[in-house]
Structures are given as structure tokens and as C-alpha cells.
Amino acid sequence: MDSRCVIVQSSSYDSSAGSSNSSSSNQESGDIFCRNEGNGLTVGSFTSVNCTVYSASKCVDNNNHIECTRNTNGIVTCVTPKSNSSISCYGTSIECTSSNVKCSIDSKGKMEVNDVPTTKTTVHFKDGKEIDENSSSEVINNVSSTSPSFLIFLSIILLQILKI
């Protein structure tokens, strides 16, 4: 399979999500999360996210503003130019950075955060510092509310994965 980027669009997509009018209520400044999807990596952030995929891949974002390039070696780099966004890249050997946080998964699906291996599925940061699971539910709620069609978006991603 060729490396490619896919922009998922939904008929009920809210085009105001992620705009400057709504970003302050959706994602607090300084919030970042990394989630190991088992077959990929999802990163949500108050600022843009840059992901590099070293294998056959598919990347989607929640704001439909993804920009991807593929170099001559087949390495794909995707960037969400807007703040208050998340990106999900599927494949193996993926590395994403946002602000001062770097998350990656290797070819075996093991995640590292800032070059330190972790067994956690999801890791949350506030202002560059990791926060524990109990105090981070607000981060998940904020990211999930980025778009009213977030559940539809996740469903579409899952359908795309099943088509791989």
C-alpha cells in the first residue's frame, strides 16, 4: 500500500470547530495528549501537530486542514497547521511532536513519550508537564468537544481502518 494522507469529511462537519472563536472553549492552552491506538498514534494539541510516518500510512485530522508531503524515500510528514487540533496516523514507526512533547510508536506498537518508553495507552500534558489520569478527564472532554461531529469522525476513522 502506498503512503497516503486522507482527509475525513463528514456531511455534518462543523466548519467553525477549531476557529479562533471557539478554540478557547474547546482546548485549553497548554493541553496535549498522545494515545496509542494499537495500530497507530493520535495526538491532540492546543497548537499544531507534526507527524512523520516511516511506513505505509494513513493520516486524518479533526479540522480537515492536514498538509502532507512524501519524500523520495517514502517517508510521509503531515502537519496540522491550525491550533486546537488532533491528528491520527495509522501504520508503524510513527513520530509526532507538538510544542515540547514528542510521542512515537515503533514497529511493534510500543509507545515512547519524550524518548521514554511507557506502557500507558494515553498520556496527557498540561504546560509541558505530564498530568495523571484522574485529573486529565477535562483534557479528553475538551478535545472530544472540538467538533460536534467528533463521534461521527471516530466512526469514519474506524471504517477507514477496517478497509485497510
PDB file of C-alpha atoms in Angstrom:
ATOM      1  CA  MET A   1       0.000   0.000   0.000  1.00  0.00           C
ATOM      2  CA  ASP A   2       1.317   3.451  -0.883  1.00  0.00           C
ATOM      3  CA  SER A   3       1.745   6.020   1.855  1.00  0.00           C
ATOM      4  CA  ARG A   4      -1.106   8.465   1.685  1.00  0.00           C
ATOM      5  CA  CYS A   5      -2.959  11.077   3.640  1.00  0.00           C
ATOM      6  CA  VAL A   6      -6.702  11.004   3.886  1.00  0.00           C
ATOM      7  CA  ILE A   7      -8.841  13.925   4.962  1.00  0.00           C
ATOM      8  CA  VAL A   8     -12.061  12.695   6.504  1.00  0.00           C
ATOM      9  CA  GLN A   9     -15.034  14.941   5.857  1.00  0.00           C
ATOM     10  CA  SER A  10     -18.498  14.473   7.226  1.00  0.00           C
ATOM     11  CA  SER A  11     -21.723  16.000   5.934  1.00  0.00           C
ATOM     12  CA  SER A  12     -22.440  17.170   9.474  1.00  0.00           C
ATOM     13  CA  TYR A  13     -18.966  18.620   9.969  1.00  0.00           C
ATOM     14  CA  ASP A  14     -18.987  21.891  11.910  1.00  0.00           C
ATOM     15  CA  SER A  15     -16.739  24.253   9.966  1.00  0.00           C
ATOM     16  CA  SER A  16     -16.470  26.609  12.947  1.00  0.00           C
ATOM     17  CA  ALA A  17     -14.702  23.977  15.076  1.00  0.00           C
ATOM     18  CA  GLY A  18     -11.155  24.984  15.749  1.00  0.00           C
ATOM     19  CA  SER A  19     -11.682  28.571  14.653  1.00  0.00           C
ATOM     20  CA  SER A  20     -10.386  31.414  16.761  1.00  0.00           C
ATOM     21  CA  ASN A  21     -13.913  31.980  18.047  1.00  0.00           C
ATOM     22  CA  SER A  22     -14.269  28.502  19.501  1.00  0.00           C
ATOM     23  CA  SER A  23     -10.740  27.296  20.256  1.00  0.00           C
ATOM     24  CA  SER A  24     -10.501  28.820  23.718  1.00  0.00           C
ATOM     25  CA  SER A  25     -13.568  26.930  24.885  1.00  0.00           C
ATOM     26  CA  ASN A  26     -12.572  23.652  23.220  1.00  0.00           C
ATOM     27  CA  GLN A  27      -8.943  23.148  24.154  1.00  0.00           C
ATOM     28  CA  GLU A  28      -7.131  24.917  26.930  1.00  0.00           C
ATOM     29  CA  SER A  29      -3.790  26.478  26.170  1.00  0.00           C
ATOM     30  CA  GLY A  30      -1.038  24.016  27.019  1.00  0.00           C
ATOM     31  CA  ASP A  31      -3.119  20.807  26.744  1.00  0.00           C
ATOM     32  CA  ILE A  32      -1.622  17.924  24.739  1.00  0.00           C
ATOM     33  CA  PHE A  33      -2.463  14.214  24.678  1.00  0.00           C
ATOM     34  CA  CYS A  34      -0.887  11.198  22.974  1.00  0.00           C
ATOM     35  CA  ARG A  35      -2.825   7.957  22.548  1.00  0.00           C
ATOM     36  CA  ASN A  36      -1.520   4.616  21.294  1.00  0.00           C
ATOM     37  CA  GLU A  37      -4.310   3.274  19.077  1.00  0.00           C
ATOM     38  CA  GLY A  38      -2.683  -0.152  18.764  1.00  0.00           C
ATOM     39  CA  ASN A  39      -2.323   0.288  15.014  1.00  0.00           C
ATOM     40  CA  GLY A  40      -1.425   3.964  15.088  1.00  0.00           C
ATOM     41  CA  LEU A  41      -0.981   7.134  17.113  1.00  0.00           C
ATOM     42  CA  THR A  42      -3.356  10.013  17.897  1.00  0.00           C
ATOM     43  CA  VAL A  43      -2.077  13.352  19.171  1.00  0.00           C
ATOM     44  CA  GLY A  44      -4.305  16.257  20.208  1.00  0.00           C
ATOM     45  CA  SER A  45      -2.924  19.672  20.987  1.00  0.00           C
ATOM     46  CA  PHE A  46      -3.627  23.342  21.547  1.00  0.00           C
ATOM     47  CA  THR A  47      -1.039  24.031  18.835  1.00  0.00           C
ATOM     48  CA  SER A  48      -0.165  22.409  15.516  1.00  0.00           C
ATOM     49  CA  VAL A  49       0.971  18.779  15.386  1.00  0.00           C
ATOM     50  CA  ASN A  50       3.737  17.424  13.138  1.00  0.00           C
ATOM     51  CA  CYS A  51       3.805  13.673  12.448  1.00  0.00           C
ATOM     52  CA  THR A  52       6.359  11.663  10.497  1.00  0.00           C
ATOM     53  CA  VAL A  53       5.435   8.152   9.384  1.00  0.00           C
ATOM     54  CA  TYR A  54       8.157   5.769   8.259  1.00  0.00           C
ATOM     55  CA  SER A  55       5.833   3.057   6.903  1.00  0.00           C
ATOM     56  CA  ALA A  56       2.730   2.674   4.774  1.00  0.00           C
ATOM     57  CA  SER A  57       0.273   5.008   6.417  1.00  0.00           C
ATOM     58  CA  LYS A  58      -2.957   6.880   6.560  1.00  0.00           C
ATOM     59  CA  CYS A  59      -3.336  10.157   8.478  1.00  0.00           C
ATOM     60  CA  VAL A  60      -6.544  12.024   9.307  1.00  0.00           C
ATOM     61  CA  ASP A  61      -7.224  15.149  11.336  1.00  0.00           C
ATOM     62  CA  ASN A  62     -10.272  16.624  13.019  1.00  0.00           C
ATOM     63  CA  ASN A  63     -10.198  20.022  11.298  1.00  0.00           C
ATOM     64  CA  ASN A  64      -9.730  18.901   7.672  1.00  0.00           C
ATOM     65  CA  HIS A  65      -6.640  21.080   7.333  1.00  0.00           C
ATOM     66  CA  ILE A  66      -3.943  18.420   7.141  1.00  0.00           C
ATOM     67  CA  GLU A  67      -0.912  19.045   4.944  1.00  0.00           C
ATOM     68  CA  CYS A  68       1.211  16.040   3.960  1.00  0.00           C
ATOM     69  CA  THR A  69       4.368  15.571   1.939  1.00  0.00           C
ATOM     70  CA  ARG A  70       6.156  12.405   0.880  1.00  0.00           C
ATOM     71  CA  ASN A  71       9.894  12.437   0.251  1.00  0.00           C
ATOM     72  CA  THR A  72      11.802  10.263  -2.209  1.00  0.00           C
ATOM     73  CA  ASN A  73      12.406   7.634   0.492  1.00  0.00           C
ATOM     74  CA  GLY A  74       8.656   7.210   1.031  1.00  0.00           C
ATOM     75  CA  ILE A  75       8.645   8.966   4.410  1.00  0.00           C
ATOM     76  CA  VAL A  76       5.411  10.876   4.963  1.00  0.00           C
ATOM     77  CA  THR A  77       5.276  14.060   7.042  1.00  0.00           C
ATOM     78  CA  CYS A  78       1.877  15.502   7.991  1.00  0.00           C
ATOM     79  CA  VAL A  79       1.234  18.795   9.763  1.00  0.00           C
ATOM     80  CA  THR A  80      -1.948  20.286  11.160  1.00  0.00           C
ATOM     81  CA  PRO A  81      -1.383  23.994  10.541  1.00  0.00           C
ATOM     82  CA  LYS A  82      -4.228  25.043  12.797  1.00  0.00           C
ATOM     83  CA  SER A  83      -4.182  25.099  16.554  1.00  0.00           C
ATOM     84  CA  ASN A  84      -6.685  23.174  18.672  1.00  0.00           C
ATOM     85  CA  SER A  85      -6.453  20.063  16.560  1.00  0.00           C
ATOM     86  CA  SER A  86      -5.763  16.368  16.649  1.00  0.00           C
ATOM     87  CA  ILE A  87      -4.245  14.000  14.123  1.00  0.00           C
ATOM     88  CA  SER A  88      -4.395  10.225  13.892  1.00  0.00           C
ATOM     89  CA  CYS A  89      -1.789   8.380  11.849  1.00  0.00           C
ATOM     90  CA  TYR A  90      -2.097   4.663  11.229  1.00  0.00           C
ATOM     91  CA  GLY A  91       0.799   2.413  10.338  1.00  0.00           C
ATOM     92  CA  THR A  92       4.032   1.641  12.172  1.00  0.00           C
ATOM     93  CA  SER A  93       7.073   3.671  13.157  1.00  0.00           C
ATOM     94  CA  ILE A  94       5.261   6.971  13.728  1.00  0.00           C
ATOM     95  CA  GLU A  95       6.650  10.047  15.481  1.00  0.00           C
ATOM     96  CA  CYS A  96       4.562  13.127  16.326  1.00  0.00           C
ATOM     97  CA  THR A  97       5.592  16.360  18.016  1.00  0.00           C
ATOM     98  CA  SER A  98       3.618  19.286  19.330  1.00  0.00           C
ATOM     99  CA  SER A  99       5.085  22.109  21.352  1.00  0.00           C
ATOM    100  CA  ASN A 100       7.638  20.407  23.629  1.00  0.00           C
ATOM    101  CA  VAL A 101       6.056  16.921  23.617  1.00  0.00           C
ATOM    102  CA  LYS A 102       7.204  14.068  21.345  1.00  0.00           C
ATOM    103  CA  CYS A 103       5.223  10.829  21.079  1.00  0.00           C
ATOM    104  CA  SER A 104       6.145   7.838  18.974  1.00  0.00           C
ATOM    105  CA  ILE A 105       5.292   4.205  18.378  1.00  0.00           C
ATOM    106  CA  ASP A 106       7.686   1.656  16.966  1.00  0.00           C
ATOM    107  CA  SER A 107       7.053  -1.174  14.524  1.00  0.00           C
ATOM    108  CA  LYS A 108       5.827  -3.359  17.417  1.00  0.00           C
ATOM    109  CA  GLY A 109       3.292  -0.750  18.596  1.00  0.00           C
ATOM    110  CA  LYS A 110       5.219   0.251  21.734  1.00  0.00           C
ATOM    111  CA  MET A 111       4.853   3.925  22.647  1.00  0.00           C
ATOM    112  CA  GLU A 112       7.520   6.350  23.819  1.00  0.00           C
ATOM    113  CA  VAL A 113       6.851   9.813  25.188  1.00  0.00           C
ATOM    114  CA  ASN A 114       9.746  12.267  25.065  1.00  0.00           C
ATOM    115  CA  ASP A 115      12.041   9.298  24.266  1.00  0.00           C
ATOM    116  CA  VAL A 116      10.943   7.390  27.408  1.00  0.00           C
ATOM    117  CA  PRO A 117       9.089   4.058  26.936  1.00  0.00           C
ATOM    118  CA  THR A 118       5.628   3.905  28.507  1.00  0.00           C
ATOM    119  CA  THR A 119       3.036   1.180  28.957  1.00  0.00           C
ATOM    120  CA  LYS A 120       0.220   3.731  29.216  1.00  0.00           C
ATOM    121  CA  THR A 121      -2.238   3.873  26.346  1.00  0.00           C
ATOM    122  CA  THR A 122      -2.869   7.616  26.766  1.00  0.00           C
ATOM    123  CA  VAL A 123      -0.563  10.265  28.182  1.00  0.00           C
ATOM    124  CA  HIS A 124      -1.712  13.829  28.927  1.00  0.00           C
ATOM    125  CA  PHE A 125       0.306  17.011  29.331  1.00  0.00           C
ATOM    126  CA  LYS A 126      -0.547  20.460  30.632  1.00  0.00           C
ATOM    127  CA  ASP A 127       2.017  23.205  30.007  1.00  0.00           C
ATOM    128  CA  GLY A 128       4.674  20.613  29.147  1.00  0.00           C
ATOM    129  CA  LYS A 129       4.202  18.516  32.298  1.00  0.00           C
ATOM    130  CA  GLU A 130       2.572  15.098  32.392  1.00  0.00           C
ATOM    131  CA  ILE A 131      -0.649  15.004  34.396  1.00  0.00           C
ATOM    132  CA  ASP A 132      -2.213  11.908  35.933  1.00  0.00           C
ATOM    133  CA  GLU A 133      -5.255  10.127  34.521  1.00  0.00           C
ATOM    134  CA  ASN A 134      -7.644  11.295  37.258  1.00  0.00           C
ATOM    135  CA  SER A 135      -7.077  14.983  36.614  1.00  0.00           C
ATOM    136  CA  SER A 136      -6.973  14.675  32.835  1.00  0.00           C
ATOM    137  CA  SER A 137     -10.591  13.881  32.017  1.00  0.00           C
ATOM    138  CA  GLU A 138     -11.087  17.562  31.265  1.00  0.00           C
ATOM    139  CA  VAL A 139      -8.458  17.322  28.511  1.00  0.00           C
ATOM    140  CA  ILE A 140     -10.301  14.425  26.864  1.00  0.00           C
ATOM    141  CA  ASN A 141     -13.618  16.250  27.168  1.00  0.00           C
ATOM    142  CA  ASN A 142     -12.146  19.406  25.650  1.00  0.00           C
ATOM    143  CA  VAL A 143     -10.620  17.545  22.709  1.00  0.00           C
ATOM    144  CA  SER A 144     -13.773  15.495  22.179  1.00  0.00           C
ATOM    145  CA  SER A 145     -15.867  18.644  22.022  1.00  0.00           C
ATOM    146  CA  THR A 146     -13.674  20.170  19.318  1.00  0.00           C
ATOM    147  CA  SER A 147     -16.381  19.285  16.815  1.00  0.00           C
ATOM    148  CA  PRO A 148     -19.994  18.277  17.397  1.00  0.00           C
ATOM    149  CA  SER A 149     -19.417  15.520  14.851  1.00  0.00           C
ATOM    150  CA  PHE A 150     -16.458  14.044  16.760  1.00  0.00           C
ATOM    151  CA  LEU A 151     -18.217  10.678  17.251  1.00  0.00           C
ATOM    152  CA  ILE A 152     -19.036  10.540  13.551  1.00  0.00           C
ATOM    153  CA  PHE A 153     -15.399  11.395  12.843  1.00  0.00           C
ATOM    154  CA  LEU A 154     -14.226   8.492  15.019  1.00  0.00           C
ATOM    155  CA  SER A 155     -16.686   6.157  13.329  1.00  0.00           C
ATOM    156  CA  ILE A 156     -15.377   7.167   9.914  1.00  0.00           C
ATOM    157  CA  ILE A 157     -11.797   6.583  11.059  1.00  0.00           C
ATOM    158  CA  LEU A 158     -12.703   3.119  12.296  1.00  0.00           C
ATOM    159  CA  LEU A 159     -14.409   2.353   8.995  1.00  0.00           C
ATOM    160  CA  GLN A 160     -11.312   3.543   7.123  1.00  0.00           C
ATOM    161  CA  ILE A 161      -9.125   1.288   9.277  1.00  0.00           C
ATOM    162  CA  LEU A 162     -11.308  -1.701   8.504  1.00  0.00           C
ATOM    163  CA  LYS A 163     -10.881  -1.014   4.766  1.00  0.00           C
ATOM    164  CA  ILE A 164      -7.061  -1.222   5.010  1.00  0.00           C
TER     165      ILE A 164
END
